[in-house]
């Protein structure tokens, strides 16, 4: 695609439910990043993929959060047993490779846990 | 650890005037990059300008320029001839040379442009 695509754009879920957020990076980009942006704050790093493998998941807040990228393209961020504190905008970015200095961002998924 | 600090939660400017957004950072890396991103209500982060730390010359992109003070670890953004479309949240971000694309962002500055 022309840019990074994230779906859904908005997601409202009940506390305790499971959610999946999808990111479709720019074609050919091998590096993919997930960030979380709480209201009024800057994005915070969650996890980074180079190809299919998670090269750095040090930003994941706890074991309720998990992400996959099975074919080295589309990635899914999965959140189990959602809590109200998980409410945020989840941003995905991709870059040509891990050495690239320019990352291209999607429009994010706004997750609201009620 | 890397940190980025934006001390101005909000700034405002009159259309056609100039405004400067402040940013300070800290890193132990000798090779790094600094960025300013714009985030409009659409939420998509848009790269405004980039500065390589090893370059002494300040980066410029049309109406946008930076004042990079490496010793002071300061990286401010100047917007000249401000336009209504410049209104957005602006984030300063740091990429360490060994951080393989992982950006550290500041808290952001909301810029309002008055007609």
PDB file of C-alpha atoms in Angstrom:
ATOM      1  CA  UNK A   1       0.000   0.000   0.000  1.00  0.00           C
ATOM      2  CA  UNK A   2       0.915   3.645  -0.235  1.00  0.00           C
ATOM      3  CA  UNK A   3       1.269   4.103   3.489  1.00  0.00           C
ATOM      4  CA  UNK A   4       1.041   2.335   6.819  1.00  0.00           C
ATOM      5  CA  UNK A   5      -2.506   1.167   7.412  1.00  0.00           C
ATOM      6  CA  UNK A   6      -3.944   0.435  10.843  1.00  0.00           C
ATOM      7  CA  UNK A   7      -7.285  -1.160  11.581  1.00  0.00           C
ATOM      8  CA  UNK A   8      -9.619  -0.566  13.220  1.00  0.00           C
ATOM      9  CA  UNK A   9      -9.392   3.188  13.485  1.00  0.00           C
ATOM     10  CA  UNK A  10     -11.297   3.122  16.743  1.00  0.00           C
ATOM     11  CA  UNK A  11     -12.112   0.271  19.082  1.00  0.00           C
ATOM     12  CA  UNK A  12     -14.282   0.298  22.168  1.00  0.00           C
ATOM     13  CA  UNK A  13     -14.162  -2.771  24.345  1.00  0.00           C
ATOM     14  CA  UNK A  14     -15.304  -3.806  27.775  1.00  0.00           C
ATOM     15  CA  UNK A  15     -12.896  -4.301  30.623  1.00  0.00           C
ATOM     16  CA  UNK A  16     -11.604  -7.863  30.658  1.00  0.00           C
ATOM     17  CA  UNK A  17     -12.107  -8.509  26.940  1.00  0.00           C
ATOM     18  CA  UNK A  18      -9.472  -9.491  24.389  1.00  0.00           C
ATOM     19  CA  UNK A  19      -8.583  -7.180  21.485  1.00  0.00           C
ATOM     20  CA  UNK A  20      -6.455  -7.370  18.376  1.00  0.00           C
ATOM     21  CA  UNK A  21      -5.048  -4.349  16.570  1.00  0.00           C
ATOM     22  CA  UNK A  22      -3.724  -4.725  13.047  1.00  0.00           C
ATOM     23  CA  UNK A  23      -0.905  -2.938  11.246  1.00  0.00           C
ATOM     24  CA  UNK A  24      -0.170  -3.245   7.530  1.00  0.00           C
ATOM     25  CA  UNK A  25       3.237  -1.653   6.840  1.00  0.00           C
ATOM     26  CA  UNK A  26       4.538  -0.119   3.655  1.00  0.00           C
ATOM     27  CA  UNK A  27       5.343  -2.870   1.172  1.00  0.00           C
ATOM     28  CA  UNK A  28       8.969  -3.904   1.371  1.00  0.00           C
ATOM     29  CA  UNK A  29       9.605  -2.414   4.789  1.00  0.00           C
ATOM     30  CA  UNK A  30      11.272  -4.992   6.990  1.00  0.00           C
ATOM     31  CA  UNK A  31      11.252  -3.040  10.255  1.00  0.00           C
ATOM     32  CA  UNK A  32       7.995  -2.497  12.126  1.00  0.00           C
ATOM     33  CA  UNK A  33       7.374  -0.693  15.413  1.00  0.00           C
ATOM     34  CA  UNK A  34       4.460  -0.393  17.827  1.00  0.00           C
ATOM     35  CA  UNK A  35       4.066   2.618  20.088  1.00  0.00           C
ATOM     36  CA  UNK A  36       1.438   3.548  22.668  1.00  0.00           C
ATOM     37  CA  UNK A  37       0.343   7.143  23.086  1.00  0.00           C
ATOM     38  CA  UNK A  38      -1.637   8.016  26.178  1.00  0.00           C
ATOM     39  CA  UNK A  39      -3.779  11.141  26.195  1.00  0.00           C
ATOM     40  CA  UNK A  40      -1.653  14.280  26.142  1.00  0.00           C
ATOM     41  CA  UNK A  41       1.619  12.375  26.023  1.00  0.00           C
ATOM     42  CA  UNK A  42       4.232  11.452  23.473  1.00  0.00           C
ATOM     43  CA  UNK A  43       4.316   7.959  21.990  1.00  0.00           C
ATOM     44  CA  UNK A  44       6.150   5.301  23.992  1.00  0.00           C
ATOM     45  CA  UNK A  45       7.897   2.356  22.399  1.00  0.00           C
ATOM     46  CA  UNK A  46       6.335  -1.065  22.842  1.00  0.00           C
ATOM     47  CA  UNK A  47       7.962  -3.546  20.474  1.00  0.00           C
ATOM     48  CA  UNK A  48      10.101  -3.715  17.347  1.00  0.00           C
ATOM     49  CA  UNK A  49      10.151  -6.372  14.630  1.00  0.00           C
ATOM     50  CA  UNK A  50      12.871  -6.987  12.106  1.00  0.00           C
ATOM     51  CA  UNK A  51      11.284  -9.356   9.635  1.00  0.00           C
ATOM     52  CA  UNK A  52       9.245 -11.983  11.467  1.00  0.00           C
ATOM     53  CA  UNK A  53      11.039 -11.837  14.779  1.00  0.00           C
ATOM     54  CA  UNK A  54      10.535  -9.483  17.692  1.00  0.00           C
ATOM     55  CA  UNK A  55      13.999  -7.958  18.047  1.00  0.00           C
ATOM     56  CA  UNK A  56      13.081  -5.852  21.072  1.00  0.00           C
ATOM     57  CA  UNK A  57       9.938  -6.213  23.183  1.00  0.00           C
ATOM     58  CA  UNK A  58      11.273  -4.304  26.163  1.00  0.00           C
ATOM     59  CA  UNK A  59       8.473  -1.739  25.997  1.00  0.00           C
ATOM     60  CA  UNK A  60       5.589  -4.155  26.456  1.00  0.00           C
ATOM     61  CA  UNK A  61       4.103  -3.206  29.853  1.00  0.00           C
ATOM     62  CA  UNK A  62       3.194  -6.723  31.021  1.00  0.00           C
ATOM     63  CA  UNK A  63       2.363 -10.209  29.805  1.00  0.00           C
ATOM     64  CA  UNK A  64      -1.154  -9.225  28.757  1.00  0.00           C
ATOM     65  CA  UNK A  65       0.417  -7.601  25.706  1.00  0.00           C
ATOM     66  CA  UNK A  66       1.723  -9.673  22.828  1.00  0.00           C
ATOM     67  CA  UNK A  67       2.500  -8.977  19.176  1.00  0.00           C
ATOM     68  CA  UNK A  68       3.184 -11.148  16.154  1.00  0.00           C
ATOM     69  CA  UNK A  69       4.344 -10.687  12.596  1.00  0.00           C
ATOM     70  CA  UNK A  70       4.230 -14.235  11.181  1.00  0.00           C
ATOM     71  CA  UNK A  71       5.046 -13.492   7.554  1.00  0.00           C
ATOM     72  CA  UNK A  72       7.214 -10.433   8.012  1.00  0.00           C
ATOM     73  CA  UNK A  73       4.558  -8.050   6.771  1.00  0.00           C
ATOM     74  CA  UNK A  74       1.278  -7.519   8.657  1.00  0.00           C
ATOM     75  CA  UNK A  75       1.578  -7.330  12.431  1.00  0.00           C
ATOM     76  CA  UNK A  76      -1.056  -7.816  15.102  1.00  0.00           C
ATOM     77  CA  UNK A  77      -0.877  -6.388  18.608  1.00  0.00           C
ATOM     78  CA  UNK A  78      -2.896  -8.489  21.015  1.00  0.00           C
ATOM     79  CA  UNK A  79      -4.101  -7.384  24.426  1.00  0.00           C
ATOM     80  CA  UNK A  80      -5.647  -9.853  26.837  1.00  0.00           C
ATOM     81  CA  UNK A  81      -7.901  -9.058  29.797  1.00  0.00           C
ATOM     82  CA  UNK A  82      -8.025  -5.385  28.888  1.00  0.00           C
ATOM     83  CA  UNK A  83      -7.974  -2.791  31.650  1.00  0.00           C
ATOM     84  CA  UNK A  84      -9.163   0.820  31.623  1.00  0.00           C
ATOM     85  CA  UNK A  85      -5.525   1.899  31.822  1.00  0.00           C
ATOM     86  CA  UNK A  86      -4.919   0.307  28.419  1.00  0.00           C
ATOM     87  CA  UNK A  87      -6.993   3.053  26.811  1.00  0.00           C
ATOM     88  CA  UNK A  88      -4.691   4.931  24.434  1.00  0.00           C
ATOM     89  CA  UNK A  89      -3.825   5.428  20.788  1.00  0.00           C
ATOM     90  CA  UNK A  90      -1.705   2.578  19.469  1.00  0.00           C
ATOM     91  CA  UNK A  91       0.567   3.719  16.675  1.00  0.00           C
ATOM     92  CA  UNK A  92       2.377   1.521  14.208  1.00  0.00           C
ATOM     93  CA  UNK A  93       5.371   2.622  12.140  1.00  0.00           C
ATOM     94  CA  UNK A  94       7.524   0.946   9.533  1.00  0.00           C
ATOM     95  CA  UNK A  95      10.885   1.678   7.990  1.00  0.00           C
ATOM     96  CA  UNK A  96      12.847   0.176   5.128  1.00  0.00           C
ATOM     97  CA  UNK A  97      15.127  -1.613   7.553  1.00  0.00           C
ATOM     98  CA  UNK A  98      16.427  -1.250  11.073  1.00  0.00           C
ATOM     99  CA  UNK A  99      19.201   1.058   9.899  1.00  0.00           C
ATOM    100  CA  UNK A 100      16.791   3.547   8.353  1.00  0.00           C
ATOM    101  CA  UNK A 101      16.422   6.844  10.132  1.00  0.00           C
ATOM    102  CA  UNK A 102      12.979   7.647   8.782  1.00  0.00           C
ATOM    103  CA  UNK A 103       9.938   5.858  10.130  1.00  0.00           C
ATOM    104  CA  UNK A 104       6.524   6.150   8.500  1.00  0.00           C
ATOM    105  CA  UNK A 105       3.555   6.139  10.838  1.00  0.00           C
ATOM    106  CA  UNK A 106      -0.005   4.981  10.461  1.00  0.00           C
ATOM    107  CA  UNK A 107      -2.975   6.893  11.809  1.00  0.00           C
ATOM    108  CA  UNK A 108      -3.216   4.732  14.876  1.00  0.00           C
ATOM    109  CA  UNK A 109      -5.971   2.815  16.578  1.00  0.00           C
ATOM    110  CA  UNK A 110      -7.738   4.581  19.422  1.00  0.00           C
ATOM    111  CA  UNK A 111      -8.552   1.923  22.008  1.00  0.00           C
ATOM    112  CA  UNK A 112     -11.108   2.753  24.673  1.00  0.00           C
ATOM    113  CA  UNK A 113     -11.703   0.288  27.477  1.00  0.00           C
ATOM    114  CA  UNK A 114     -14.962   0.898  29.330  1.00  0.00           C
TER     115      UNK A 114
ATOM    116  CA  UNK B   1      18.735   5.778  28.847  1.00  0.00           C
ATOM    117  CA  UNK B   2      17.584   8.486  26.493  1.00  0.00           C
ATOM    118  CA  UNK B   3      15.270  11.321  27.460  1.00  0.00           C
ATOM    119  CA  UNK B   4      13.553  14.104  25.536  1.00  0.00           C
ATOM    120  CA  UNK B   5      11.935  17.061  27.285  1.00  0.00           C
ATOM    121  CA  UNK B   6       9.569  19.624  25.840  1.00  0.00           C
ATOM    122  CA  UNK B   7       8.875  22.254  28.467  1.00  0.00           C
ATOM    123  CA  UNK B   8       6.150  24.132  26.596  1.00  0.00           C
ATOM    124  CA  UNK B   9       2.816  22.280  26.794  1.00  0.00           C
ATOM    125  CA  UNK B  10       1.156  24.943  24.627  1.00  0.00           C
ATOM    126  CA  UNK B  11       2.255  27.719  22.313  1.00  0.00           C
ATOM    127  CA  UNK B  12       0.340  30.154  20.165  1.00  0.00           C
ATOM    128  CA  UNK B  13       1.264  32.359  17.234  1.00  0.00           C
ATOM    129  CA  UNK B  14      -0.417  34.792  14.896  1.00  0.00           C
ATOM    130  CA  UNK B  15      -0.698  33.819  11.279  1.00  0.00           C
ATOM    131  CA  UNK B  16       2.373  34.955   9.284  1.00  0.00           C
ATOM    132  CA  UNK B  17       4.433  35.372  12.462  1.00  0.00           C
ATOM    133  CA  UNK B  18       7.351  33.253  13.716  1.00  0.00           C
ATOM    134  CA  UNK B  19       7.274  30.829  16.630  1.00  0.00           C
ATOM    135  CA  UNK B  20       9.964  28.703  18.271  1.00  0.00           C
ATOM    136  CA  UNK B  21       9.308  25.398  20.012  1.00  0.00           C
ATOM    137  CA  UNK B  22      11.869  24.188  22.550  1.00  0.00           C
ATOM    138  CA  UNK B  23      13.325  20.742  23.125  1.00  0.00           C
ATOM    139  CA  UNK B  24      16.158  19.412  25.250  1.00  0.00           C
ATOM    140  CA  UNK B  25      17.463  15.872  25.252  1.00  0.00           C
ATOM    141  CA  UNK B  26      19.925  13.575  26.888  1.00  0.00           C
ATOM    142  CA  UNK B  27      21.748  10.593  25.456  1.00  0.00           C
ATOM    143  CA  UNK B  28      25.002   8.799  26.054  1.00  0.00           C
ATOM    144  CA  UNK B  29      25.392   7.955  22.372  1.00  0.00           C
ATOM    145  CA  UNK B  30      27.844   9.867  20.222  1.00  0.00           C
ATOM    146  CA  UNK B  31      25.914   9.188  17.027  1.00  0.00           C
ATOM    147  CA  UNK B  32      22.235  10.097  17.008  1.00  0.00           C
ATOM    148  CA  UNK B  33      19.481  11.838  15.101  1.00  0.00           C
ATOM    149  CA  UNK B  34      16.898  14.373  16.176  1.00  0.00           C
ATOM    150  CA  UNK B  35      13.483  14.900  14.661  1.00  0.00           C
ATOM    151  CA  UNK B  36      10.461  17.115  14.851  1.00  0.00           C
ATOM    152  CA  UNK B  37       7.165  15.429  14.079  1.00  0.00           C
ATOM    153  CA  UNK B  38       3.791  17.056  13.569  1.00  0.00           C
ATOM    154  CA  UNK B  39       0.642  15.274  14.715  1.00  0.00           C
ATOM    155  CA  UNK B  40      -2.618  16.814  13.484  1.00  0.00           C
ATOM    156  CA  UNK B  41      -6.021  15.638  14.774  1.00  0.00           C
ATOM    157  CA  UNK B  42      -5.855  12.792  12.235  1.00  0.00           C
ATOM    158  CA  UNK B  43      -3.255  11.283  14.629  1.00  0.00           C
ATOM    159  CA  UNK B  44      -0.751  10.451  11.899  1.00  0.00           C
ATOM    160  CA  UNK B  45       2.799  11.469  12.757  1.00  0.00           C
ATOM    161  CA  UNK B  46       4.319  13.536   9.955  1.00  0.00           C
ATOM    162  CA  UNK B  47       8.055  14.136   9.803  1.00  0.00           C
ATOM    163  CA  UNK B  48       8.780  17.866   9.702  1.00  0.00           C
ATOM    164  CA  UNK B  49      12.560  18.010   9.880  1.00  0.00           C
ATOM    165  CA  UNK B  50      15.562  15.839  10.746  1.00  0.00           C
ATOM    166  CA  UNK B  51      19.036  16.673  12.078  1.00  0.00           C
ATOM    167  CA  UNK B  52      22.058  14.402  12.140  1.00  0.00           C
ATOM    168  CA  UNK B  53      24.075  15.048  15.289  1.00  0.00           C
ATOM    169  CA  UNK B  54      27.387  14.891  13.448  1.00  0.00           C
ATOM    170  CA  UNK B  55      26.368  17.764  11.192  1.00  0.00           C
ATOM    171  CA  UNK B  56      27.045  21.209  12.575  1.00  0.00           C
ATOM    172  CA  UNK B  57      24.851  22.948  10.035  1.00  0.00           C
ATOM    173  CA  UNK B  58      21.278  23.453  11.171  1.00  0.00           C
ATOM    174  CA  UNK B  59      18.671  21.667   9.064  1.00  0.00           C
ATOM    175  CA  UNK B  60      16.139  23.686   7.093  1.00  0.00           C
ATOM    176  CA  UNK B  61      12.984  22.628   5.269  1.00  0.00           C
ATOM    177  CA  UNK B  62      11.191  25.564   3.676  1.00  0.00           C
ATOM    178  CA  UNK B  63       9.549  27.513   6.533  1.00  0.00           C
ATOM    179  CA  UNK B  64      10.898  25.130   9.167  1.00  0.00           C
ATOM    180  CA  UNK B  65      14.378  25.361  10.615  1.00  0.00           C
ATOM    181  CA  UNK B  66      16.130  24.121  13.709  1.00  0.00           C
ATOM    182  CA  UNK B  67      18.633  25.556  16.154  1.00  0.00           C
ATOM    183  CA  UNK B  68      20.788  22.599  17.145  1.00  0.00           C
ATOM    184  CA  UNK B  69      23.072  23.266  20.107  1.00  0.00           C
ATOM    185  CA  UNK B  70      24.917  19.998  20.636  1.00  0.00           C
ATOM    186  CA  UNK B  71      26.874  20.979  23.738  1.00  0.00           C
ATOM    187  CA  UNK B  72      23.735  22.252  25.420  1.00  0.00           C
ATOM    188  CA  UNK B  73      21.708  19.266  24.124  1.00  0.00           C
ATOM    189  CA  UNK B  74      19.100  21.639  22.793  1.00  0.00           C
ATOM    190  CA  UNK B  75      17.082  21.263  19.588  1.00  0.00           C
ATOM    191  CA  UNK B  76      14.498  23.962  18.936  1.00  0.00           C
ATOM    192  CA  UNK B  77      12.145  24.278  15.968  1.00  0.00           C
ATOM    193  CA  UNK B  78      11.457  27.614  14.337  1.00  0.00           C
ATOM    194  CA  UNK B  79       8.388  28.006  12.167  1.00  0.00           C
ATOM    195  CA  UNK B  80       8.427  31.118  10.003  1.00  0.00           C
ATOM    196  CA  UNK B  81       5.436  32.696   8.269  1.00  0.00           C
ATOM    197  CA  UNK B  82       3.081  30.521  10.324  1.00  0.00           C
ATOM    198  CA  UNK B  83       0.024  29.207   8.533  1.00  0.00           C
ATOM    199  CA  UNK B  84      -3.303  27.971   9.860  1.00  0.00           C
ATOM    200  CA  UNK B  85      -2.372  24.494   8.647  1.00  0.00           C
ATOM    201  CA  UNK B  86       0.610  24.455  11.007  1.00  0.00           C
ATOM    202  CA  UNK B  87      -1.720  24.096  13.987  1.00  0.00           C
ATOM    203  CA  UNK B  88      -1.071  20.678  15.510  1.00  0.00           C
ATOM    204  CA  UNK B  89       0.777  18.851  18.273  1.00  0.00           C
ATOM    205  CA  UNK B  90       4.542  18.899  17.715  1.00  0.00           C
ATOM    206  CA  UNK B  91       6.853  16.233  19.080  1.00  0.00           C
ATOM    207  CA  UNK B  92      10.588  16.301  19.399  1.00  0.00           C
ATOM    208  CA  UNK B  93      12.157  12.842  19.064  1.00  0.00           C
ATOM    209  CA  UNK B  94      15.573  11.239  19.432  1.00  0.00           C
ATOM    210  CA  UNK B  95      17.011   8.216  17.668  1.00  0.00           C
ATOM    211  CA  UNK B  96      20.193   6.800  19.116  1.00  0.00           C
ATOM    212  CA  UNK B  97      22.717   5.370  16.711  1.00  0.00           C
ATOM    213  CA  UNK B  98      22.404   1.931  18.231  1.00  0.00           C
ATOM    214  CA  UNK B  99      18.641   2.054  18.776  1.00  0.00           C
ATOM    215  CA  UNK B 100      17.708   0.490  15.389  1.00  0.00           C
ATOM    216  CA  UNK B 101      14.864   2.857  14.692  1.00  0.00           C
ATOM    217  CA  UNK B 102      13.396   3.032  18.188  1.00  0.00           C
ATOM    218  CA  UNK B 103      12.384   6.644  18.779  1.00  0.00           C
ATOM    219  CA  UNK B 104      12.212   8.406  22.132  1.00  0.00           C
ATOM    220  CA  UNK B 105       9.602  11.181  22.099  1.00  0.00           C
ATOM    221  CA  UNK B 106       9.036  14.267  24.188  1.00  0.00           C
ATOM    222  CA  UNK B 107       5.699  15.119  25.753  1.00  0.00           C
ATOM    223  CA  UNK B 108       4.626  17.353  22.899  1.00  0.00           C
ATOM    224  CA  UNK B 109       3.709  21.010  22.391  1.00  0.00           C
ATOM    225  CA  UNK B 110       0.267  22.035  21.167  1.00  0.00           C
ATOM    226  CA  UNK B 111       0.624  24.841  18.635  1.00  0.00           C
ATOM    227  CA  UNK B 112      -2.335  27.138  17.998  1.00  0.00           C
ATOM    228  CA  UNK B 113      -2.271  29.520  15.037  1.00  0.00           C
ATOM    229  CA  UNK B 114      -4.536  32.565  15.267  1.00  0.00           C
ATOM    230  CA  UNK B 115      -5.832  34.164  12.060  1.00  0.00           C
TER     231      UNK B 115
END
